[in-house]
Amino acid sequence: MRNLACLMLTLSVAAASHAAAQPQSARTARCDAPALHAPDYQRAIDTVRRLPELVAWSRSHTFPVAYGESMDQQQMLEGRCYWSVSVYASRPERLELWNVFFVEAKGKKGLLVQDPESGEAVSLQQWRTPSARS
Protein backbone atom coordinates (compact mmCIF):
# COMPACT_ATOMS: atom_id res chain seq x y z
CA MET A 1 0.00 0.00 0.00
CA ARG A 2 2.87 2.34 0.87
CA ASN A 3 4.49 1.67 -2.53
CA LEU A 4 1.23 2.51 -4.29
CA ALA A 5 1.00 5.82 -2.44
CA CYS A 6 4.61 6.65 -3.37
CA LEU A 7 3.94 5.78 -7.01
CA MET A 8 0.81 7.97 -7.10
CA LEU A 9 2.69 10.88 -5.51
CA THR A 10 5.52 10.50 -8.03
CA LEU A 11 3.07 10.45 -10.94
CA SER A 12 1.21 13.54 -9.73
CA VAL A 13 4.49 15.47 -9.25
CA ALA A 14 5.63 14.42 -12.73
CA ALA A 15 2.31 15.49 -14.25
CA ALA A 16 2.46 18.85 -12.49
CA SER A 17 6.00 19.51 -13.68
CA HIS A 18 5.02 18.49 -17.24
CA ALA A 19 2.09 20.93 -17.20
CA ALA A 20 4.33 23.71 -15.88
CA ALA A 21 6.78 23.06 -18.72
CA GLN A 22 4.04 23.51 -21.37
CA PRO A 23 3.79 26.91 -23.06
CA GLN A 24 1.05 29.14 -21.67
CA SER A 25 -0.98 28.79 -24.89
CA ALA A 26 -1.05 24.99 -24.52
CA ARG A 27 -2.31 25.27 -20.94
CA THR A 28 -5.14 27.70 -21.65
CA ALA A 29 -8.60 26.53 -22.61
CA ARG A 30 -9.07 25.76 -26.28
CA CYS A 31 -11.00 28.17 -28.41
CA ASP A 32 -11.85 26.28 -31.59
CA ALA A 33 -15.14 24.51 -30.91
CA PRO A 34 -17.53 24.15 -33.86
CA ALA A 35 -20.89 25.87 -33.53
CA LEU A 36 -22.96 22.95 -34.79
CA HIS A 37 -25.28 21.83 -31.93
CA ALA A 38 -23.38 23.87 -29.30
CA PRO A 39 -25.72 25.38 -26.67
CA ASP A 40 -23.35 28.33 -26.12
CA TYR A 41 -23.54 29.13 -29.83
CA GLN A 42 -27.33 29.28 -29.58
CA ARG A 43 -26.94 31.87 -26.80
CA ALA A 44 -24.61 33.84 -29.09
CA ILE A 45 -27.29 33.80 -31.81
CA ASP A 46 -29.85 35.07 -29.29
CA THR A 47 -27.51 37.97 -28.46
CA VAL A 48 -27.23 38.89 -32.14
CA ARG A 49 -31.00 38.49 -32.71
CA ARG A 50 -31.65 41.18 -30.11
CA LEU A 51 -29.58 43.79 -31.94
CA PRO A 52 -31.86 46.56 -33.24
CA GLU A 53 -29.87 46.63 -36.49
CA LEU A 54 -30.64 42.97 -37.18
CA VAL A 55 -34.33 43.50 -36.38
CA ALA A 56 -34.49 46.45 -38.79
CA TRP A 57 -32.52 44.62 -41.50
CA SER A 58 -34.74 41.52 -41.28
CA ARG A 59 -37.83 43.70 -41.68
CA SER A 60 -36.32 45.45 -44.71
CA HIS A 61 -36.68 42.36 -46.94
CA THR A 62 -38.91 39.31 -47.30
CA PHE A 63 -36.25 36.61 -47.08
CA PRO A 64 -35.79 34.41 -44.01
CA VAL A 65 -32.79 35.15 -41.80
CA ALA A 66 -30.30 32.27 -41.64
CA TYR A 67 -27.25 31.68 -39.46
CA GLY A 68 -24.01 29.97 -40.47
CA GLU A 69 -24.07 27.30 -37.79
CA SER A 70 -22.33 24.72 -39.99
CA MET A 71 -19.46 27.17 -40.68
CA ASP A 72 -19.26 29.24 -37.50
CA GLN A 73 -16.91 28.33 -34.66
CA GLN A 74 -15.05 29.77 -31.72
CA GLN A 75 -12.21 32.15 -32.53
CA MET A 76 -9.56 33.85 -30.42
CA LEU A 77 -9.73 37.64 -30.90
CA GLU A 78 -7.98 40.23 -28.78
CA GLY A 79 -6.97 37.50 -26.34
CA ARG A 80 -10.57 36.38 -25.73
CA CYS A 81 -12.65 33.52 -27.06
CA TYR A 82 -15.60 34.51 -29.28
CA TRP A 83 -18.27 32.66 -31.24
CA SER A 84 -18.53 33.78 -34.84
CA VAL A 85 -22.18 34.29 -35.81
CA SER A 86 -22.68 34.69 -39.55
CA VAL A 87 -26.02 36.24 -40.54
CA TYR A 88 -27.51 35.66 -44.00
CA ALA A 89 -30.59 36.47 -46.04
CA SER A 90 -31.78 33.09 -47.30
CA ARG A 91 -32.63 33.91 -50.90
CA PRO A 92 -34.06 31.14 -53.12
CA GLU A 93 -30.92 30.97 -55.25
CA ARG A 94 -28.25 31.58 -52.56
CA LEU A 95 -27.40 32.67 -49.05
CA GLU A 96 -26.46 36.35 -49.03
CA LEU A 97 -24.12 37.35 -46.18
CA TRP A 98 -25.23 40.40 -44.25
CA ASN A 99 -22.67 40.53 -41.40
CA VAL A 100 -20.46 38.39 -39.21
CA PHE A 101 -20.62 39.06 -35.47
CA PHE A 102 -18.30 37.82 -32.74
CA VAL A 103 -19.95 37.17 -29.38
CA GLU A 104 -17.73 36.55 -26.36
CA ALA A 105 -17.97 32.86 -25.49
CA LYS A 106 -17.80 33.24 -21.71
CA GLY A 107 -21.21 34.92 -21.57
CA LYS A 108 -19.78 38.38 -21.07
CA LYS A 109 -21.08 41.31 -23.05
CA GLY A 110 -18.21 41.41 -25.55
CA LEU A 111 -19.53 41.81 -29.08
CA LEU A 112 -17.51 42.62 -32.18
CA VAL A 113 -18.45 42.90 -35.86
CA GLN A 114 -16.38 41.96 -38.89
CA ASP A 115 -15.65 45.04 -40.96
CA PRO A 116 -16.80 44.20 -44.53
CA GLU A 117 -13.93 46.17 -46.10
CA SER A 118 -10.92 45.05 -44.06
CA GLY A 119 -12.22 41.80 -42.58
CA GLU A 120 -10.99 42.98 -39.16
CA ALA A 121 -13.12 42.74 -36.04
CA VAL A 122 -14.32 46.15 -34.85
CA SER A 123 -16.31 47.16 -31.79
CA LEU A 124 -20.08 47.32 -32.01
CA GLN A 125 -19.89 51.07 -31.32
CA GLN A 126 -17.46 51.58 -34.20
CA TRP A 127 -19.64 49.48 -36.53
CA ARG A 128 -22.66 51.56 -35.57
CA THR A 129 -21.08 54.80 -36.78
CA PRO A 130 -22.63 55.82 -40.11
CA SER A 131 -19.27 56.02 -41.87
CA ALA A 132 -18.45 52.42 -40.92
CA ARG A 133 -21.61 50.98 -42.49
CA SER A 134 -21.95 53.06 -45.63
PDB file of C-alpha atoms in Angstrom:
ATOM      1  CA  MET A   1       0.000   0.000   0.000  1.00  0.00           C
ATOM      2  CA  ARG A   2       2.871   2.337   0.869  1.00  0.00           C
ATOM      3  CA  ASN A   3       4.490   1.666  -2.535  1.00  0.00           C
ATOM      4  CA  LEU A   4       1.230   2.507  -4.292  1.00  0.00           C
ATOM      5  CA  ALA A   5       0.997   5.823  -2.435  1.00  0.00           C
ATOM      6  CA  CYS A   6       4.608   6.653  -3.370  1.00  0.00           C
ATOM      7  CA  LEU A   7       3.940   5.778  -7.014  1.00  0.00           C
ATOM      8  CA  MET A   8       0.806   7.973  -7.103  1.00  0.00           C
ATOM      9  CA  LEU A   9       2.693  10.882  -5.511  1.00  0.00           C
ATOM     10  CA  THR A  10       5.523  10.496  -8.032  1.00  0.00           C
ATOM     11  CA  LEU A  11       3.072  10.454 -10.945  1.00  0.00           C
ATOM     12  CA  SER A  12       1.210  13.537  -9.730  1.00  0.00           C
ATOM     13  CA  VAL A  13       4.492  15.468  -9.246  1.00  0.00           C
ATOM     14  CA  ALA A  14       5.629  14.418 -12.727  1.00  0.00           C
ATOM     15  CA  ALA A  15       2.308  15.490 -14.252  1.00  0.00           C
ATOM     16  CA  ALA A  16       2.457  18.849 -12.492  1.00  0.00           C
ATOM     17  CA  SER A  17       6.002  19.514 -13.676  1.00  0.00           C
ATOM     18  CA  HIS A  18       5.024  18.487 -17.237  1.00  0.00           C
ATOM     19  CA  ALA A  19       2.090  20.931 -17.199  1.00  0.00           C
ATOM     20  CA  ALA A  20       4.332  23.712 -15.884  1.00  0.00           C
ATOM     21  CA  ALA A  21       6.781  23.056 -18.722  1.00  0.00           C
ATOM     22  CA  GLN A  22       4.041  23.507 -21.368  1.00  0.00           C
ATOM     23  CA  PRO A  23       3.792  26.908 -23.061  1.00  0.00           C
ATOM     24  CA  GLN A  24       1.048  29.144 -21.667  1.00  0.00           C
ATOM     25  CA  SER A  25      -0.984  28.790 -24.890  1.00  0.00           C
ATOM     26  CA  ALA A  26      -1.046  24.990 -24.520  1.00  0.00           C
ATOM     27  CA  ARG A  27      -2.308  25.270 -20.939  1.00  0.00           C
ATOM     28  CA  THR A  28      -5.145  27.698 -21.651  1.00  0.00           C
ATOM     29  CA  ALA A  29      -8.596  26.528 -22.612  1.00  0.00           C
ATOM     30  CA  ARG A  30      -9.067  25.757 -26.281  1.00  0.00           C
ATOM     31  CA  CYS A  31     -11.003  28.171 -28.413  1.00  0.00           C
ATOM     32  CA  ASP A  32     -11.853  26.284 -31.590  1.00  0.00           C
ATOM     33  CA  ALA A  33     -15.143  24.508 -30.913  1.00  0.00           C
ATOM     34  CA  PRO A  34     -17.527  24.146 -33.859  1.00  0.00           C
ATOM     35  CA  ALA A  35     -20.894  25.866 -33.530  1.00  0.00           C
ATOM     36  CA  LEU A  36     -22.965  22.949 -34.791  1.00  0.00           C
ATOM     37  CA  HIS A  37     -25.278  21.831 -31.934  1.00  0.00           C
ATOM     38  CA  ALA A  38     -23.380  23.874 -29.303  1.00  0.00           C
ATOM     39  CA  PRO A  39     -25.724  25.385 -26.668  1.00  0.00           C
ATOM     40  CA  ASP A  40     -23.351  28.328 -26.120  1.00  0.00           C
ATOM     41  CA  TYR A  41     -23.536  29.127 -29.832  1.00  0.00           C
ATOM     42  CA  GLN A  42     -27.329  29.280 -29.584  1.00  0.00           C
ATOM     43  CA  ARG A  43     -26.944  31.865 -26.803  1.00  0.00           C
ATOM     44  CA  ALA A  44     -24.614  33.835 -29.087  1.00  0.00           C
ATOM     45  CA  ILE A  45     -27.291  33.796 -31.812  1.00  0.00           C
ATOM     46  CA  ASP A  46     -29.850  35.067 -29.287  1.00  0.00           C
ATOM     47  CA  THR A  47     -27.513  37.967 -28.455  1.00  0.00           C
ATOM     48  CA  VAL A  48     -27.233  38.887 -32.138  1.00  0.00           C
ATOM     49  CA  ARG A  49     -31.002  38.488 -32.713  1.00  0.00           C
ATOM     50  CA  ARG A  50     -31.655  41.180 -30.113  1.00  0.00           C
ATOM     51  CA  LEU A  51     -29.582  43.791 -31.944  1.00  0.00           C
ATOM     52  CA  PRO A  52     -31.861  46.561 -33.245  1.00  0.00           C
ATOM     53  CA  GLU A  53     -29.866  46.632 -36.490  1.00  0.00           C
ATOM     54  CA  LEU A  54     -30.645  42.973 -37.176  1.00  0.00           C
ATOM     55  CA  VAL A  55     -34.331  43.496 -36.385  1.00  0.00           C
ATOM     56  CA  ALA A  56     -34.487  46.455 -38.794  1.00  0.00           C
ATOM     57  CA  TRP A  57     -32.524  44.621 -41.501  1.00  0.00           C
ATOM     58  CA  SER A  58     -34.737  41.517 -41.275  1.00  0.00           C
ATOM     59  CA  ARG A  59     -37.830  43.702 -41.683  1.00  0.00           C
ATOM     60  CA  SER A  60     -36.324  45.451 -44.715  1.00  0.00           C
ATOM     61  CA  HIS A  61     -36.684  42.360 -46.941  1.00  0.00           C
ATOM     62  CA  THR A  62     -38.915  39.311 -47.296  1.00  0.00           C
ATOM     63  CA  PHE A  63     -36.247  36.607 -47.084  1.00  0.00           C
ATOM     64  CA  PRO A  64     -35.794  34.415 -44.015  1.00  0.00           C
ATOM     65  CA  VAL A  65     -32.791  35.149 -41.801  1.00  0.00           C
ATOM     66  CA  ALA A  66     -30.304  32.272 -41.645  1.00  0.00           C
ATOM     67  CA  TYR A  67     -27.250  31.681 -39.459  1.00  0.00           C
ATOM     68  CA  GLY A  68     -24.015  29.968 -40.469  1.00  0.00           C
ATOM     69  CA  GLU A  69     -24.066  27.295 -37.790  1.00  0.00           C
ATOM     70  CA  SER A  70     -22.332  24.725 -39.985  1.00  0.00           C
ATOM     71  CA  MET A  71     -19.461  27.166 -40.678  1.00  0.00           C
ATOM     72  CA  ASP A  72     -19.260  29.240 -37.499  1.00  0.00           C
ATOM     73  CA  GLN A  73     -16.910  28.331 -34.664  1.00  0.00           C
ATOM     74  CA  GLN A  74     -15.045  29.769 -31.722  1.00  0.00           C
ATOM     75  CA  GLN A  75     -12.211  32.151 -32.535  1.00  0.00           C
ATOM     76  CA  MET A  76      -9.565  33.855 -30.422  1.00  0.00           C
ATOM     77  CA  LEU A  77      -9.730  37.640 -30.903  1.00  0.00           C
ATOM     78  CA  GLU A  78      -7.978  40.234 -28.781  1.00  0.00           C
ATOM     79  CA  GLY A  79      -6.970  37.498 -26.341  1.00  0.00           C
ATOM     80  CA  ARG A  80     -10.570  36.384 -25.729  1.00  0.00           C
ATOM     81  CA  CYS A  81     -12.650  33.518 -27.060  1.00  0.00           C
ATOM     82  CA  TYR A  82     -15.604  34.513 -29.277  1.00  0.00           C
ATOM     83  CA  TRP A  83     -18.271  32.656 -31.240  1.00  0.00           C
ATOM     84  CA  SER A  84     -18.528  33.776 -34.843  1.00  0.00           C
ATOM     85  CA  VAL A  85     -22.176  34.288 -35.805  1.00  0.00           C
ATOM     86  CA  SER A  86     -22.682  34.689 -39.553  1.00  0.00           C
ATOM     87  CA  VAL A  87     -26.019  36.241 -40.544  1.00  0.00           C
ATOM     88  CA  TYR A  88     -27.509  35.659 -44.004  1.00  0.00           C
ATOM     89  CA  ALA A  89     -30.592  36.469 -46.037  1.00  0.00           C
ATOM     90  CA  SER A  90     -31.781  33.087 -47.299  1.00  0.00           C
ATOM     91  CA  ARG A  91     -32.627  33.908 -50.903  1.00  0.00           C
ATOM     92  CA  PRO A  92     -34.059  31.143 -53.119  1.00  0.00           C
ATOM     93  CA  GLU A  93     -30.916  30.968 -55.245  1.00  0.00           C
ATOM     94  CA  ARG A  94     -28.254  31.584 -52.561  1.00  0.00           C
ATOM     95  CA  LEU A  95     -27.400  32.673 -49.053  1.00  0.00           C
ATOM     96  CA  GLU A  96     -26.458  36.353 -49.026  1.00  0.00           C
ATOM     97  CA  LEU A  97     -24.120  37.347 -46.182  1.00  0.00           C
ATOM     98  CA  TRP A  98     -25.234  40.399 -44.248  1.00  0.00           C
ATOM     99  CA  ASN A  99     -22.674  40.532 -41.396  1.00  0.00           C
ATOM    100  CA  VAL A 100     -20.456  38.394 -39.205  1.00  0.00           C
ATOM    101  CA  PHE A 101     -20.620  39.061 -35.470  1.00  0.00           C
ATOM    102  CA  PHE A 102     -18.295  37.818 -32.743  1.00  0.00           C
ATOM    103  CA  VAL A 103     -19.953  37.168 -29.377  1.00  0.00           C
ATOM    104  CA  GLU A 104     -17.733  36.554 -26.363  1.00  0.00           C
ATOM    105  CA  ALA A 105     -17.972  32.862 -25.495  1.00  0.00           C
ATOM    106  CA  LYS A 106     -17.804  33.241 -21.705  1.00  0.00           C
ATOM    107  CA  GLY A 107     -21.205  34.916 -21.574  1.00  0.00           C
ATOM    108  CA  LYS A 108     -19.778  38.384 -21.074  1.00  0.00           C
ATOM    109  CA  LYS A 109     -21.080  41.310 -23.054  1.00  0.00           C
ATOM    110  CA  GLY A 110     -18.213  41.407 -25.547  1.00  0.00           C
ATOM    111  CA  LEU A 111     -19.528  41.808 -29.080  1.00  0.00           C
ATOM    112  CA  LEU A 112     -17.507  42.621 -32.178  1.00  0.00           C
ATOM    113  CA  VAL A 113     -18.447  42.895 -35.856  1.00  0.00           C
ATOM    114  CA  GLN A 114     -16.379  41.958 -38.888  1.00  0.00           C
ATOM    115  CA  ASP A 115     -15.651  45.045 -40.964  1.00  0.00           C
ATOM    116  CA  PRO A 116     -16.801  44.202 -44.531  1.00  0.00           C
ATOM    117  CA  GLU A 117     -13.926  46.167 -46.105  1.00  0.00           C
ATOM    118  CA  SER A 118     -10.919  45.053 -44.058  1.00  0.00           C
ATOM    119  CA  GLY A 119     -12.219  41.800 -42.578  1.00  0.00           C
ATOM    120  CA  GLU A 120     -10.988  42.977 -39.163  1.00  0.00           C
ATOM    121  CA  ALA A 121     -13.122  42.737 -36.040  1.00  0.00           C
ATOM    122  CA  VAL A 122     -14.317  46.154 -34.851  1.00  0.00           C
ATOM    123  CA  SER A 123     -16.311  47.163 -31.793  1.00  0.00           C
ATOM    124  CA  LEU A 124     -20.084  47.317 -32.014  1.00  0.00           C
ATOM    125  CA  GLN A 125     -19.895  51.069 -31.319  1.00  0.00           C
ATOM    126  CA  GLN A 126     -17.455  51.580 -34.196  1.00  0.00           C
ATOM    127  CA  TRP A 127     -19.636  49.479 -36.527  1.00  0.00           C
ATOM    128  CA  ARG A 128     -22.661  51.559 -35.568  1.00  0.00           C
ATOM    129  CA  THR A 129     -21.077  54.795 -36.781  1.00  0.00           C
ATOM    130  CA  PRO A 130     -22.631  55.823 -40.111  1.00  0.00           C
ATOM    131  CA  SER A 131     -19.269  56.017 -41.869  1.00  0.00           C
ATOM    132  CA  ALA A 132     -18.449  52.421 -40.924  1.00  0.00           C
ATOM    133  CA  ARG A 133     -21.612  50.976 -42.486  1.00  0.00           C
ATOM    134  CA  SER A 134     -21.955  53.059 -45.628  1.00  0.00           C
TER     135      SER A 134
END
